[in-house]
Short mmCIF file of C-alpha atoms and ligand atoms in Angstrom, two decimals:
data_model
loop_
_atom_site.label_atom_id
_atom_site.label_comp_id
_atom_site.label_asym_id
_atom_site.label_seq_id
_atom_site.Cartn_x
_atom_site.Cartn_y
_atom_site.Cartn_z
CA MET A 102 -7.33 4.85 20.13
CA THR A 103 -8.90 3.12 23.12
CA GLU A 104 -6.71 1.93 26.00
CA ASN A 105 -8.09 -1.60 26.30
CA VAL A 106 -7.32 -3.07 22.90
CA ASP A 107 -6.42 -6.76 23.11
CA LYS A 108 -2.93 -7.28 21.71
CA ASN A 109 -3.93 -10.72 20.44
CA ASN A 110 -6.57 -9.26 18.11
CA LYS A 111 -5.97 -9.40 14.36
CA ILE A 112 -4.36 -6.80 12.08
CA GLY A 113 -6.16 -5.70 8.89
CA PHE A 114 -4.37 -4.88 5.64
CA CYS A 115 -6.13 -3.15 2.74
CA ASP A 116 -5.56 -2.01 -0.82
CA SER A 117 -7.47 -1.92 -4.10
CA GLY A 118 -5.91 -5.27 -5.04
CA VAL A 119 -2.63 -7.21 -5.24
CA GLY A 120 -0.53 -4.09 -4.56
CA GLY A 121 -1.08 -4.44 -0.82
CA LEU A 122 0.68 -7.80 -0.91
CA THR A 123 4.02 -6.08 -1.58
CA VAL A 124 3.61 -4.66 1.95
CA TYR A 125 1.94 -7.74 3.44
CA SER A 126 4.65 -10.15 2.23
CA LYS A 127 7.37 -8.08 3.93
CA PHE A 128 5.29 -7.77 7.08
CA ARG A 129 4.87 -11.55 7.33
CA LYS A 130 8.63 -12.00 6.95
CA LEU A 131 9.22 -9.61 9.83
CA LEU A 132 6.39 -10.72 12.15
CA ASP A 133 4.83 -14.06 11.38
CA THR A 134 3.09 -14.55 14.75
CA GLU A 135 0.45 -11.90 14.05
CA ASP A 136 -3.05 -12.98 12.95
CA CYS A 137 -3.82 -11.06 9.75
CA ILE A 138 -6.76 -10.26 7.48
CA PHE A 139 -6.12 -8.90 3.97
CA PHE A 140 -8.81 -7.16 1.97
CA GLY A 141 -8.39 -6.33 -1.76
CA ASP A 142 -11.13 -4.07 -3.11
CA LEU A 143 -11.00 -5.35 -6.68
CA LYS A 144 -14.59 -4.35 -7.35
CA ASN A 145 -13.56 -0.68 -7.11
CA SER A 146 -10.05 -1.02 -8.55
CA PRO A 147 -8.21 0.98 -9.72
CA TYR A 148 -8.44 3.53 -6.92
CA GLY A 149 -6.07 5.98 -8.60
CA ASP A 150 -8.64 7.54 -10.93
CA LYS A 151 -11.48 7.83 -8.38
CA THR A 152 -12.70 10.99 -6.64
CA LYS A 153 -11.92 11.68 -3.00
CA GLU A 154 -15.61 11.17 -2.11
CA GLN A 155 -15.63 7.74 -3.78
CA LEU A 156 -12.40 6.73 -2.03
CA VAL A 157 -13.68 7.83 1.39
CA GLY A 158 -16.78 5.67 0.83
CA TYR A 159 -14.69 2.63 -0.12
CA SER A 160 -12.38 3.10 2.87
CA ARG A 161 -15.29 3.38 5.30
CA ASN A 162 -16.78 0.12 3.96
CA VAL A 163 -13.47 -1.69 4.34
CA PHE A 164 -12.77 -0.21 7.79
CA ASP A 165 -16.30 -1.10 8.98
CA PHE A 166 -15.57 -4.68 7.91
CA PHE A 167 -12.31 -4.67 9.90
CA LYS A 168 -14.20 -3.20 12.85
CA SER A 169 -16.68 -6.09 12.65
CA LYS A 170 -13.67 -8.41 12.91
CA GLY A 171 -12.43 -6.65 16.07
CA VAL A 172 -8.98 -5.73 14.73
CA LYS A 173 -6.35 -3.99 16.85
CA ALA A 174 -4.87 -2.09 13.87
CA VAL A 175 -5.32 -1.50 10.15
CA VAL A 176 -2.45 -1.11 7.71
CA MET A 177 -3.33 1.12 4.75
CA ALA A 178 -1.11 -0.69 2.26
CA CYS A 179 -2.26 1.81 -0.34
CA ASN A 180 -0.72 5.20 -1.12
CA THR A 181 -3.88 6.51 -2.79
CA THR A 182 -6.08 6.10 0.30
CA SER A 183 -3.26 7.18 2.62
CA ALA A 184 -3.16 10.46 0.68
CA SER A 185 -6.85 11.13 0.33
CA THR A 186 -8.95 9.21 2.85
CA TYR A 187 -6.65 8.79 5.87
CA PRO A 188 -6.89 12.51 6.80
CA VAL A 189 -10.72 12.25 6.67
CA ILE A 190 -11.32 8.97 8.54
CA LYS A 191 -8.36 8.80 10.94
CA HIS A 192 -10.45 9.74 14.01
CA GLU A 193 -13.49 7.62 13.12
CA TYR A 194 -12.17 4.29 14.44
CA ASP A 195 -10.93 2.99 17.79
CA PHE A 196 -8.03 0.98 16.39
CA LYS A 197 -4.63 2.14 15.20
CA ILE A 198 -4.32 3.09 11.54
CA TYR A 199 -0.99 2.98 9.68
CA PRO A 200 -0.98 4.97 6.40
CA ILE A 201 2.00 4.18 4.16
CA ILE A 202 2.93 7.72 3.04
CA GLN A 203 2.80 9.44 6.43
CA SER A 204 4.56 6.49 8.11
CA CYS A 205 7.49 6.53 5.65
CA ALA A 206 7.88 10.28 4.99
CA LYS A 207 10.56 10.93 7.61
CA ILE A 208 12.68 7.98 6.50
CA ILE A 209 12.45 9.16 2.88
CA ALA A 210 13.22 12.76 3.89
CA ASP A 211 16.36 11.53 5.67
CA LEU A 212 17.80 9.85 2.55
CA SER A 213 20.93 11.79 1.77
CA ILE A 214 19.89 12.91 -1.71
CA LYS A 215 18.85 16.22 -3.24
CA LYS A 216 16.62 15.16 -6.15
CA LEU A 217 13.85 12.63 -5.63
CA GLY A 218 11.38 11.27 -8.15
CA ILE A 219 7.95 9.90 -7.19
CA PHE A 220 5.86 7.59 -9.34
CA ALA A 221 2.28 7.22 -8.08
CA THR A 222 -1.36 7.13 -9.14
CA SER A 223 -3.05 10.29 -10.46
CA SER A 224 -4.98 10.68 -7.22
CA THR A 225 -1.83 10.48 -5.06
CA ILE A 226 0.09 12.90 -7.28
CA ASN A 227 -2.79 15.41 -7.42
CA SER A 228 -3.09 15.35 -3.62
CA GLY A 229 0.49 16.65 -3.20
CA VAL A 230 0.70 14.62 0.05
CA TYR A 231 4.09 13.03 -0.71
CA GLU A 232 5.65 16.49 -1.17
CA SER A 233 3.99 18.03 1.88
CA GLU A 234 4.85 15.08 4.17
CA ILE A 235 8.51 14.90 3.02
CA HIS A 236 8.95 18.67 3.18
CA LYS A 237 7.81 18.67 6.83
CA TYR A 238 11.15 16.97 7.60
CA ASN A 239 13.38 18.18 4.75
CA SER A 240 12.34 21.28 2.86
CA ASN A 241 15.48 21.21 0.69
CA MET A 242 14.67 18.00 -1.13
CA GLU A 243 13.66 18.70 -4.72
CA ILE A 244 10.76 16.42 -5.67
CA PHE A 245 9.59 15.46 -9.17
CA SER A 246 6.18 13.78 -9.11
CA GLN A 247 4.70 11.84 -11.94
CA ALA A 248 1.42 10.02 -12.34
CA CYS A 249 1.50 6.62 -14.07
CA PRO A 250 -2.21 6.07 -14.77
CA GLU A 251 -1.84 2.77 -16.67
CA TRP A 252 0.45 0.87 -14.36
CA VAL A 253 -2.10 -0.57 -11.89
CA ARG A 254 -4.17 -2.01 -14.74
CA ILE A 255 -1.01 -3.64 -16.15
CA VAL A 256 -0.20 -5.24 -12.79
CA GLU A 257 -3.74 -6.43 -12.02
CA SER A 258 -4.03 -8.00 -15.48
CA ASN A 259 -0.66 -9.69 -15.02
CA SER A 260 0.45 -8.34 -18.42
CA SER A 261 3.73 -6.47 -17.86
CA ALA A 262 5.49 -8.68 -20.42
CA LYS A 263 3.35 -7.40 -23.32
CA GLN A 264 5.29 -5.05 -25.59
CA GLU A 265 2.58 -2.38 -25.62
CA ASN A 266 2.70 -2.27 -21.80
CA ILE A 267 6.49 -2.18 -21.70
CA ASP A 268 6.26 0.84 -24.05
CA ILE A 269 3.84 2.60 -21.68
CA ILE A 270 6.10 2.00 -18.68
CA LYS A 271 9.21 3.11 -20.60
CA LYS A 272 7.51 6.31 -21.78
CA ASP A 273 6.64 7.29 -18.18
CA LEU A 274 10.15 6.42 -17.01
CA ASP A 275 11.75 8.48 -19.81
CA LYS A 276 9.74 11.54 -18.76
CA MET A 277 10.94 11.16 -15.19
CA MET A 278 14.58 10.57 -16.16
CA LYS A 279 14.72 13.99 -17.85
CA HIS A 280 14.80 15.47 -14.31
CA ASN A 281 17.86 13.38 -13.35
CA PRO A 282 16.49 12.11 -10.02
CA GLU A 283 18.98 10.31 -7.77
CA LYS A 284 16.29 7.91 -6.51
CA ILE A 285 12.68 7.23 -7.50
CA ILE A 286 10.03 6.22 -4.95
CA LEU A 287 7.56 3.58 -6.14
CA GLY A 288 4.69 5.49 -4.56
CA CYS A 289 2.00 2.94 -5.33
CA THR A 290 2.11 -0.52 -3.76
CA HIS A 291 1.41 -2.12 -7.15
CA TYR A 292 4.57 -0.76 -8.78
CA PRO A 293 7.15 -3.18 -7.27
CA TYR A 294 5.55 -5.82 -9.57
CA LEU A 295 7.07 -3.82 -12.46
CA ILE A 296 10.65 -3.71 -11.16
CA ASP A 297 11.90 -6.18 -13.81
CA VAL A 298 10.67 -3.92 -16.62
CA LEU A 299 11.85 -0.70 -14.95
CA SER A 300 15.31 -2.08 -14.25
CA GLN A 301 15.85 -2.87 -17.91
CA TYR A 302 15.97 0.87 -18.56
CA ALA A 303 17.44 2.33 -15.35
CA PRO A 304 19.61 0.94 -12.53
CA LYS A 305 17.59 -1.27 -10.20
CA ASP A 306 18.94 0.43 -7.07
CA MET A 307 17.53 3.72 -8.25
CA PHE A 308 14.00 2.55 -7.34
CA ILE A 309 12.86 2.59 -3.74
CA ASP A 310 9.97 0.43 -2.60
CA PRO A 311 9.00 2.13 0.69
CA SER A 312 7.29 -0.99 2.04
CA GLN A 313 10.42 -2.21 3.86
CA PHE A 314 10.57 1.12 5.77
CA PHE A 315 6.84 0.83 6.34
CA VAL A 316 6.77 -2.65 7.92
CA GLU A 317 9.69 -1.77 10.21
CA PHE A 318 7.84 1.38 11.28
CA ILE A 319 4.71 -0.69 12.06
CA LYS A 320 6.65 -3.30 14.04
CA ASN A 321 8.38 -0.62 16.14
CA ASP A 322 5.12 1.16 16.80
CA LEU A 323 3.28 -2.03 17.81
CA GLU A 324 6.18 -2.83 20.14
CA LYS A 325 6.15 0.67 21.69
CA SER A 326 2.38 0.48 22.16
CA ASP A 327 2.59 -2.99 23.74
CA LEU A 328 0.43 -4.35 20.95
CA LEU A 329 2.59 -7.19 19.66
CA ASN A 330 0.81 -10.54 19.73
CA SER A 331 1.94 -12.68 22.68
CA LYS A 332 1.67 -15.99 20.76
CA ASN A 333 4.70 -18.06 19.85
CA SER A 334 3.01 -19.95 17.03
CA LYS A 335 2.50 -18.87 13.42
CA GLY A 336 -0.29 -16.31 12.97
CA THR A 337 -3.43 -17.08 10.95
CA GLU A 338 -4.18 -15.48 7.57
CA GLU A 339 -7.47 -14.60 5.84
CA PHE A 340 -7.71 -13.15 2.34
CA TYR A 341 -10.84 -11.42 1.02
CA VAL A 342 -11.60 -9.64 -2.24
CA SER A 343 -14.71 -7.76 -3.38
CA ALA A 344 -14.45 -9.26 -6.93
CA ASN A 345 -12.37 -11.59 -9.13
CA PRO A 346 -10.69 -13.95 -6.63
CA ASP A 347 -9.11 -15.99 -9.42
CA ALA A 348 -7.49 -12.96 -11.06
CA PHE A 349 -6.22 -11.92 -7.63
CA LYS A 350 -4.63 -15.33 -7.01
CA LYS A 351 -2.98 -15.28 -10.42
CA ALA A 352 -1.62 -11.72 -10.24
CA SER A 353 -0.48 -12.08 -6.62
CA LYS A 354 1.94 -14.95 -7.32
CA MET A 355 5.05 -12.79 -7.70
CA PHE A 356 4.81 -11.52 -4.10
CA TYR A 357 2.67 -13.90 -2.07
CA LYS A 358 0.95 -17.23 -2.56
CA THR A 359 -2.71 -16.84 -1.65
CA ASP A 360 -4.58 -20.13 -1.95
CA ASN A 361 -7.76 -19.51 -0.05
CA VAL A 362 -9.23 -16.20 -1.27
CA GLN A 363 -12.83 -15.48 -0.29
CA LEU A 364 -15.23 -13.30 -2.21
CA LEU A 365 -16.97 -10.80 0.06
CA ASN A 366 -19.73 -8.31 -0.65
CA LEU A 367 -18.98 -5.47 1.76
CA GLU A 368 -22.44 -3.92 1.40
CA LYS A 369 -23.79 -6.92 3.35
CA ILE A 370 -21.47 -6.43 6.34
CA LYS A 371 -23.11 -4.96 9.40
CA THR A 372 -20.93 -3.06 11.83
CA VAL A 373 -21.13 -4.36 15.39
N1 DGL B 35 -1.93 0.21 -4.68
C1 DGL B 35 -2.59 1.44 -4.42
C2 DGL B 35 -1.64 2.57 -4.14
O1 DGL B 35 -0.63 2.33 -3.49
C3 DGL B 35 -3.82 1.73 -5.29
C4 DGL B 35 -3.61 1.73 -6.75
C5 DGL B 35 -4.91 1.86 -7.56
O2 DGL B 35 -5.82 1.08 -7.34
O3 DGL B 35 -4.97 2.75 -8.41
O4 DGL B 35 -1.88 3.69 -4.48
#
């Protein structure tokens, strides 16, 4: 992190698609004077079934784009890249990077419970990063991890009301409930879109969306680092996707209204 970052520079937010908006919407509520750029990598979505090498390549493309925009920080509003690519690329850029899992692990570890469930993508679950990060702070917490490989597709296609998709979600939930977890972390930023289905079969307050912890962590850290924007007016917003802007607008509705979504081919971006 360089010393002379301008605090009035923009903040980047990235995910494979609409999932990142569950974080972004809470961030805007907390800090609406920041200028923000959101990038949804729909061309490569879903991330959860990709290899680490593929994910590192996607992250570098997105981060090079943010670098070309002169950002002061990037929010990895994606558990999958926080688990697999953050450890690889964290020293490659001069701006601050906030990965969701590592930023929230201590807060989750401090929850006064003994048995915790985690729903996440296959890539996140296979990485074991949730367990290792939480156990750094609380080695007594028993963690039950479960991959939900179909859920991102269901969210991006805006089809959680279809019976066949409800059956898929219920089947994954039933498997988890056999372990009797006290709380279940929605360890993929897409999963809060499914809370209405999940809460038909288990108490709503059993599910934890870590994005509220995450945005508070980011705000505190920006404050500590003297990086909060000094403006008093509302911050600007830019939304970009690498494919399907119309599908993005449609699926995003539940969390954030995104009118002006621009299609961007990252391969054409040159780093400055
Ligand atoms: N929303 C992302 C996450 O938190 C990525 C999901 C995906 O594309 O598979 O993991």
